XYZ file of C-alpha atoms in Angstrom:
493
model
C 0.000 0.000 0.001
C 2.852 2.356 0.757
C 4.278 1.667 -2.673
C 0.933 2.514 -4.316
C 0.993 5.997 -2.816
C 4.311 6.545 -4.538
C 3.184 5.218 -7.907
C 2.980 8.670 -9.454
C 6.570 9.308 -8.394
C 7.786 6.094 -9.985
C 5.919 6.891 -13.215
C 7.380 10.361 -13.213
C 10.804 8.761 -12.795
C 10.279 6.559 -15.837
C 9.227 9.555 -17.944
C 12.309 11.444 -16.749
C 14.432 8.524 -17.825
C 12.855 8.542 -21.302
C 13.388 12.288 -21.667
C 17.066 11.874 -20.891
C 17.671 8.818 -23.076
C 18.176 10.879 -26.220
C 20.734 13.020 -24.391
C 22.624 10.111 -22.858
C 25.866 9.074 -24.606
C 25.854 5.640 -26.205
C 28.301 4.189 -23.691
C 26.014 5.250 -20.822
C 22.916 3.460 -22.173
C 23.242 0.657 -19.684
C 20.501 -0.749 -17.529
C 19.902 1.768 -14.727
C 20.658 -0.268 -11.605
C 23.283 -0.885 -8.944
C 25.588 -3.404 -10.597
C 27.557 -6.217 -8.968
C 30.904 -4.451 -8.677
C 32.102 -5.644 -5.256
C 34.703 -8.362 -5.811
C 36.503 -10.356 -3.119
C 39.368 -7.836 -2.969
C 36.962 -4.908 -2.775
C 34.943 -6.697 -0.098
C 38.073 -7.207 2.000
C 39.035 -3.559 1.506
C 35.588 -2.411 2.694
C 35.748 -4.465 5.907
C 39.428 -3.867 6.752
C 39.226 -0.231 5.644
C 36.334 0.512 7.992
C 37.476 -1.524 11.016
C 40.967 -0.040 11.137
C 40.212 3.568 12.030
C 42.070 5.979 14.250
C 41.873 3.924 17.459
C 44.780 1.518 16.969
C 47.069 4.439 16.082
C 45.991 6.794 18.826
C 44.774 5.232 22.046
C 44.807 1.482 22.770
C 45.481 2.302 26.399
C 41.855 1.747 27.463
C 42.335 -2.012 27.173
C 45.647 -1.936 29.072
C 44.183 0.256 31.818
C 41.208 -2.043 32.426
C 42.941 -5.378 31.878
C 45.639 -4.633 34.480
C 48.716 -6.073 32.754
C 50.547 -6.277 29.436
C 49.864 -9.991 29.016
C 46.154 -9.680 29.801
C 45.800 -6.761 27.395
C 47.136 -8.938 24.559
C 44.775 -11.747 25.606
C 41.878 -9.281 25.435
C 42.916 -8.138 21.943
C 42.976 -11.755 20.753
C 39.723 -12.676 22.518
C 37.915 -9.652 21.067
C 39.152 -10.631 17.609
C 37.778 -14.164 18.060
C 34.433 -12.900 19.412
C 34.164 -10.435 16.533
C 34.870 -13.306 14.136
C 31.950 -15.223 15.692
C 29.678 -12.251 15.054
C 31.062 -11.682 11.569
C 30.548 -15.320 10.546
C 26.991 -15.145 11.901
C 26.415 -12.153 9.622
C 28.006 -14.141 6.780
C 25.295 -16.777 7.185
C 22.606 -14.083 7.176
C 24.154 -12.445 4.109
C 24.180 -15.669 2.094
C 20.623 -16.767 2.985
C 19.016 -13.288 2.846
C 20.585 -11.866 -0.313
C 19.391 -8.305 0.123
C 21.439 -5.244 0.971
C 20.753 -3.222 4.105
C 22.622 -5.110 6.827
C 21.082 -4.766 10.309
C 17.874 -3.233 8.947
C 17.170 -6.034 6.475
C 17.849 -8.828 8.970
C 15.652 -7.199 11.628
C 12.928 -6.857 8.995
C 13.136 -10.533 8.022
C 13.338 -11.876 11.581
C 11.174 -9.537 13.668
C 9.057 -7.521 11.247
C 8.783 -3.892 10.087
C 8.301 -2.267 13.518
C 11.637 -3.470 14.925
C 13.380 -2.746 11.625
C 12.059 0.825 11.642
C 13.265 1.374 15.224
C 16.772 0.306 14.125
C 16.608 2.538 11.058
C 15.327 5.556 13.018
C 18.084 5.436 15.618
C 20.711 4.902 12.916
C 19.441 7.840 10.883
C 18.823 10.533 13.485
C 21.637 9.920 15.956
C 24.150 7.083 15.684
C 25.425 7.550 12.151
C 25.594 11.363 11.988
C 27.464 11.427 15.318
C 29.790 8.533 14.434
C 30.531 10.043 11.015
C 31.199 13.450 12.576
C 33.628 11.953 15.113
C 35.714 10.045 12.553
C 35.613 13.098 10.236
C 36.875 15.340 13.052
C 39.733 12.905 13.653
C 40.567 13.209 9.942
C 40.535 17.022 10.125
C 42.701 17.027 13.256
C 45.403 14.714 11.911
C 45.547 15.976 8.333
C 46.441 19.435 9.712
C 48.831 18.178 12.400
C 52.032 18.327 10.254
C 51.183 21.881 9.147
C 50.757 23.297 12.663
C 53.301 21.258 14.678
C 54.244 22.003 17.441
C 51.428 24.564 17.848
C 47.796 23.812 18.599
C 45.431 23.657 15.635
C 42.642 26.297 15.680
C 39.283 24.537 16.218
C 37.712 26.345 13.258
C 40.491 25.106 10.948
C 39.828 21.538 12.108
C 36.118 21.876 11.378
C 36.736 23.392 7.939
C 39.186 20.611 7.021
C 36.651 18.108 8.338
C 33.863 19.599 6.232
C 36.050 19.492 3.109
C 37.013 15.869 3.750
C 33.412 14.793 4.352
C 32.203 16.627 1.242
C 34.862 14.963 -0.899
C 33.837 11.508 0.384
C 30.197 12.139 -0.469
C 31.130 13.498 -3.895
C 33.221 10.409 -4.643
C 30.413 8.059 -3.578
C 27.932 10.042 -5.682
C 30.008 9.911 -8.848
C 31.156 6.301 -9.224
C 30.821 2.976 -7.443
C 33.922 1.667 -9.236
C 36.134 4.582 -8.226
C 34.796 4.494 -4.672
C 35.868 0.849 -4.451
C 39.274 1.569 -6.032
C 39.966 4.428 -3.638
C 38.933 2.181 -0.743
C 41.473 -0.454 -1.833
C 44.197 2.230 -1.942
C 43.269 3.578 1.493
C 43.177 0.076 2.975
C 46.670 -0.581 1.625
C 47.764 2.730 3.183
C 46.428 1.611 6.565
C 48.218 -1.726 6.345
C 51.429 0.097 5.330
C 51.026 2.386 8.353
C 50.679 -0.635 10.633
C 53.700 -2.234 8.948
C 55.720 0.916 9.761
C 54.973 0.166 13.434
C 55.077 -3.654 13.364
C 58.364 -4.173 11.468
C 60.580 -2.001 13.738
C 58.780 -3.451 16.763
C 59.443 -7.040 15.689
C 63.065 -6.097 14.968
C 63.381 -4.803 18.542
C 61.752 -7.966 19.864
C 64.163 -10.240 17.997
C 67.048 -8.124 19.288
C 65.984 -9.095 22.779
C 64.036 -6.016 23.858
C 61.698 -7.981 26.112
C 62.026 -6.170 29.430
C 58.493 -4.748 29.147
C 57.129 -8.283 28.845
C 58.618 -9.440 32.146
C 55.885 -10.372 34.609
C 53.421 -9.794 31.764
C 50.670 -11.667 33.601
C 51.148 -10.047 37.009
C 47.741 -10.537 38.622
C 48.231 -8.004 41.404
C 46.811 -5.115 39.312
C 44.006 -7.106 37.685
C 40.465 -6.259 38.838
C 37.786 -8.655 37.635
C 35.196 -5.864 37.734
C 37.182 -3.914 35.118
C 37.828 -6.788 32.672
C 34.405 -6.302 30.998
C 35.348 -2.653 30.338
C 38.499 -3.854 28.569
C 36.370 -6.116 26.386
C 34.006 -3.242 25.702
C 36.915 -1.133 24.389
C 38.260 -4.068 22.377
C 34.944 -4.891 20.719
C 34.576 -1.237 19.786
C 38.018 -1.290 18.144
C 36.950 -4.289 16.016
C 33.507 -2.941 15.093
C 32.878 -2.575 11.383
C 32.974 -6.232 10.301
C 29.269 -6.050 9.400
C 29.527 -3.405 6.665
C 29.875 -5.771 3.707
C 26.369 -7.043 4.518
C 25.043 -3.571 3.726
C 25.947 -4.024 0.031
C 25.080 -7.715 -0.478
C 23.167 -7.085 -3.711
C 26.293 -5.558 -5.282
C 28.623 -8.434 -4.335
C 29.792 -10.852 -7.007
C 29.109 -14.511 -6.157
C 27.618 -13.787 -2.728
C 27.805 -17.375 -1.411
C 31.578 -17.442 -1.829
C 32.638 -13.806 -1.545
C 30.854 -12.735 1.679
C 32.106 -15.537 4.001
C 35.594 -15.529 2.477
C 35.954 -11.727 2.635
C 34.777 -11.684 6.262
C 37.090 -14.496 7.379
C 40.171 -13.087 5.599
C 39.456 -9.560 6.853
C 39.067 -10.619 10.481
C 42.271 -12.680 10.293
C 44.157 -9.674 8.870
C 42.758 -7.200 11.417
C 43.279 -9.455 14.458
C 46.860 -10.263 13.431
C 47.663 -6.593 12.774
C 46.112 -5.416 16.042
C 47.964 -7.961 18.177
C 51.333 -7.426 16.450
C 50.928 -3.644 16.642
C 50.371 -3.824 20.404
C 53.354 -6.149 20.798
C 55.423 -3.602 18.848
C 54.271 -0.804 21.161
C 55.445 -2.773 24.211
C 58.907 -3.386 22.751
C 59.518 0.370 22.910
C 57.220 1.617 25.676
C 56.563 0.335 29.155
C 52.991 -0.031 30.359
C 53.347 3.226 32.317
C 54.617 5.138 29.250
C 51.791 3.783 27.123
C 49.187 4.847 29.683
C 50.717 8.347 29.855
C 50.729 8.788 26.053
C 47.940 10.757 24.397
C 48.729 9.316 20.951
C 50.472 5.967 21.252
C 51.498 5.642 17.602
C 53.021 9.136 17.614
C 54.983 8.383 20.807
C 56.224 5.111 19.268
C 57.268 6.883 16.061
C 59.128 9.613 17.948
C 61.115 6.958 19.814
C 61.835 4.710 16.825
C 61.596 6.709 13.605
C 62.952 10.166 14.424
C 62.013 12.764 11.799
C 59.895 10.234 9.934
C 57.419 10.414 12.829
C 55.823 13.433 11.120
C 54.292 10.963 8.609
C 52.270 9.187 11.316
C 49.523 11.864 11.540
C 49.155 11.636 7.754
C 48.709 7.863 7.983
C 46.119 8.350 10.738
C 44.266 10.881 8.561
C 44.236 8.453 5.604
C 42.978 5.748 7.938
C 40.102 7.973 9.058
C 39.336 8.904 5.449
C 39.091 5.217 4.550
C 36.620 4.637 7.388
C 34.560 7.625 6.208
C 34.558 6.413 2.605
C 33.616 2.827 3.439
C 30.969 3.953 5.925
C 29.202 6.240 3.439
C 29.340 3.556 0.735
C 27.746 0.927 2.991
C 25.227 3.048 4.906
C 23.753 4.619 1.784
C 22.646 1.107 0.780
C 20.746 0.693 4.029
C 18.781 3.885 3.322
C 18.295 2.706 -0.269
C 16.752 -0.600 0.893
C 14.661 1.073 3.635
C 13.215 3.423 1.027
C 12.441 0.452 -1.219
C 10.517 -1.106 1.693
C 8.513 2.098 2.216
C 10.211 3.215 5.451
C 11.920 6.273 3.914
C 10.984 8.674 1.083
C 10.748 6.935 -2.297
C 13.428 9.112 -3.890
C 16.114 7.436 -1.739
C 15.610 4.135 -3.610
C 16.328 5.718 -7.003
C 19.525 5.559 -9.050
C 21.295 8.287 -11.007
C 20.536 7.855 -14.708
C 24.192 8.019 -15.792
C 26.351 7.423 -12.726
C 24.326 4.395 -11.541
C 24.826 5.426 -7.901
C 22.077 5.843 -5.234
C 22.721 9.588 -5.192
C 19.872 10.625 -2.894
C 20.710 7.869 -0.377
C 24.391 8.888 -0.397
C 23.498 12.493 0.411
C 21.061 11.604 3.224
C 23.596 11.803 6.056
C 25.275 14.986 4.829
C 23.043 17.692 6.405
C 22.663 15.846 9.732
C 26.406 15.162 9.964
C 27.308 18.776 9.181
C 24.836 19.926 11.816
C 26.406 17.597 14.392
C 29.855 18.746 13.321
C 29.287 22.431 13.978
C 26.673 22.581 16.750
C 26.245 19.156 18.345
C 27.812 17.608 21.438
C 28.984 14.593 19.470
C 30.921 12.675 22.081
C 28.093 12.709 24.626
C 25.680 11.512 21.957
C 28.024 8.639 21.146
C 28.037 7.699 24.836
C 24.251 7.640 24.788
C 24.200 5.395 21.749
C 27.124 3.009 22.266
C 25.034 0.501 24.181
C 22.231 0.652 21.575
C 24.664 -0.442 18.869
C 25.468 -3.671 20.715
C 21.843 -4.179 21.738
C 20.683 -4.181 18.126
C 23.643 -6.188 16.816
C 22.865 -8.740 19.529
C 19.218 -8.748 18.429
C 20.243 -9.331 14.801
C 22.315 -12.370 15.756
C 19.458 -13.512 18.001
C 17.329 -13.229 14.853
C 19.657 -15.718 13.147
C 19.012 -18.215 15.960
C 15.280 -17.473 15.745
C 15.241 -18.076 11.965
C 17.033 -21.410 12.463
C 13.912 -22.655 14.289
C 11.129 -20.746 12.518
C 12.460 -21.159 8.965
C 14.559 -24.339 9.014
C 14.084 -24.830 5.242
C 15.552 -21.422 4.333
C 18.503 -22.058 1.943
C 21.765 -21.562 3.839
C 24.767 -21.869 1.488
C 26.995 -20.945 4.440
C 26.016 -22.175 7.908
C 27.920 -21.526 11.132
C 27.830 -23.785 14.207
C 25.089 -22.568 16.565
C 27.780 -22.118 19.236
C 29.123 -19.021 17.415
C 25.936 -16.888 17.414
C 25.003 -18.012 20.941
C 28.372 -16.943 22.423
C 28.342 -13.677 20.487
C 24.759 -12.935 21.516
C 25.577 -13.461 25.188
C 28.624 -11.167 24.827
C 26.542 -8.364 23.281
C 23.856 -8.504 25.963
C 26.494 -8.571 28.717
C 27.989 -5.374 27.270
C 24.523 -3.813 27.180
C 23.932 -4.762 30.823
C 27.356 -3.362 31.716
C 26.458 -0.031 30.084
C 23.181 0.144 31.984
C 24.939 -0.653 35.262
C 27.964 1.613 34.777
C 26.246 4.676 33.287
C 22.471 4.562 33.834
C 21.941 8.273 33.079
C 23.504 8.315 29.618
C 22.096 4.943 28.627
C 18.679 6.078 29.893
C 18.853 9.128 27.628
C 19.806 6.797 24.760
C 16.741 4.659 25.512
C 14.623 7.805 25.507
C 15.906 8.751 22.046
C 15.201 5.191 20.949
C 11.579 5.460 22.135
C 10.996 8.450 19.822
C 10.905 5.914 16.988
C 7.503 4.633 18.175
C 5.457 7.806 17.451
C 7.500 8.296 14.267
C 6.531 4.802 13.075
C 2.830 5.359 13.674
C 2.912 8.853 12.185
C 4.856 8.127 8.998
C 4.371 4.405 8.351
C 1.476 2.739 10.144
C -1.341 5.188 9.397
C -1.872 4.916 5.654
C -4.653 7.521 5.322
C -2.606 10.696 5.513
C -4.272 14.068 4.973
C -4.517 14.795 1.247
C -2.560 18.032 1.571
C 0.302 16.264 3.368
C 0.465 13.506 0.749
C 0.556 16.129 -2.024
C 3.453 17.921 -0.345
C 5.383 14.654 0.048
C 4.755 13.658 -3.576
C 5.764 17.110 -4.817
C 8.960 17.027 -2.737
C 9.858 13.578 -4.077
C 9.274 14.647 -7.701
C 11.297 17.840 -7.239
C 14.252 15.993 -5.705
C 14.036 13.353 -8.417
C 14.313 15.982 -11.156
C 17.098 17.956 -9.426
C 19.187 14.857 -8.665
C 18.379 13.141 -11.998
C 17.489 9.825 -10.380
C 14.941 7.194 -11.467
C 13.683 3.863 -10.118
C 16.120 1.054 -10.995
C 15.156 -1.073 -13.990
C 14.100 -4.637 -13.296
């Protein structure tokens, strides 16, 4: 019924396509759709490129502080990698049996229905994603300007302007070409791995030379507090988050049954190995006390080991942040695209540019909200409100996998994980949610309050189909106007 109300928009889109056909160059007369352009290499670059952000370069000290010792911190890094692999493989099963883009939203829709899916979409759209994108963009702005202002402080306005330019360039790239977006992501992922290699190789050299004094009494239990171990895992799981982004673009993946599980497994192996070796490298040069005192661990390491070359580290961090921004926009735009197709967002968001074959409107969705957060919002507090909601909904998605195992046992599953994996991961997610509620009830309560705003929004915009005629006319007119301005049409079937 929702789709019927948008029929005039779709017809208008088809007429717009016909009007432009005579003006379209011969080489651009392809079927207007999102093609399958995500290969295995590009899939790996999306996952690795998003997971490895600024955290591993700047501040891994949260895990050390809460784990109590060098040895336990490395155990936590490994354990978080294994737990993240359990979650990632669970998503691989979902991605191969539900071959639709959209990630969390699509799986919630299939398992628990449109109401729960809309709640997930609403929170993602109005709060989590704009804030998360603004934070990683600000890190990019800060570190891209660092070499120009060293040793002085960078003016806050300059950081925000650099951030705005970086974010705009990412959105422009994603609007213009899927192929070039994927190619740039591969380059940025290689840059991240090179940056980690710059840390790992000298660190391993020091280790083989016998620099092991910081590993003596590595498992000293005197400083370990069991009550703080969950906080270490919370920090570690956050550092690994991002393994689910390939599931947002499932419809654009070549040979889904093979590519999705393989890309996820290879990516998690690469990230876990790099994270553990990077932390080992840090400890060959810095003691636990020095690491805890450092504001930017990678910079401190580079100053000790690389001398003048340490000025390149902020550039590597900036490229790392840019890769996370690029991959995030690429993946999240597909969630809005699918939600629009299901009738949960304006119809124009499920349309494709007539020549570029990109979901232009869906790509641009986050731009105004992110810019607003960037210049006026208290981003870090909002992220605190929402951090527990992320793990709550990821846990619910994996719970949905278990639920579908029993309610739809005949659903084709080309890739099937042992039930042990989703069960362990589910328990981990809900423990982290409980920890958030216990440790910070005020902020998590505010997050729950923001979450509850999705209920009136669902009834207002989705559930009640008989909208006032004047309101429906305004919505239809807005959709048609945006469609003409952005030159987008419904994808051909």
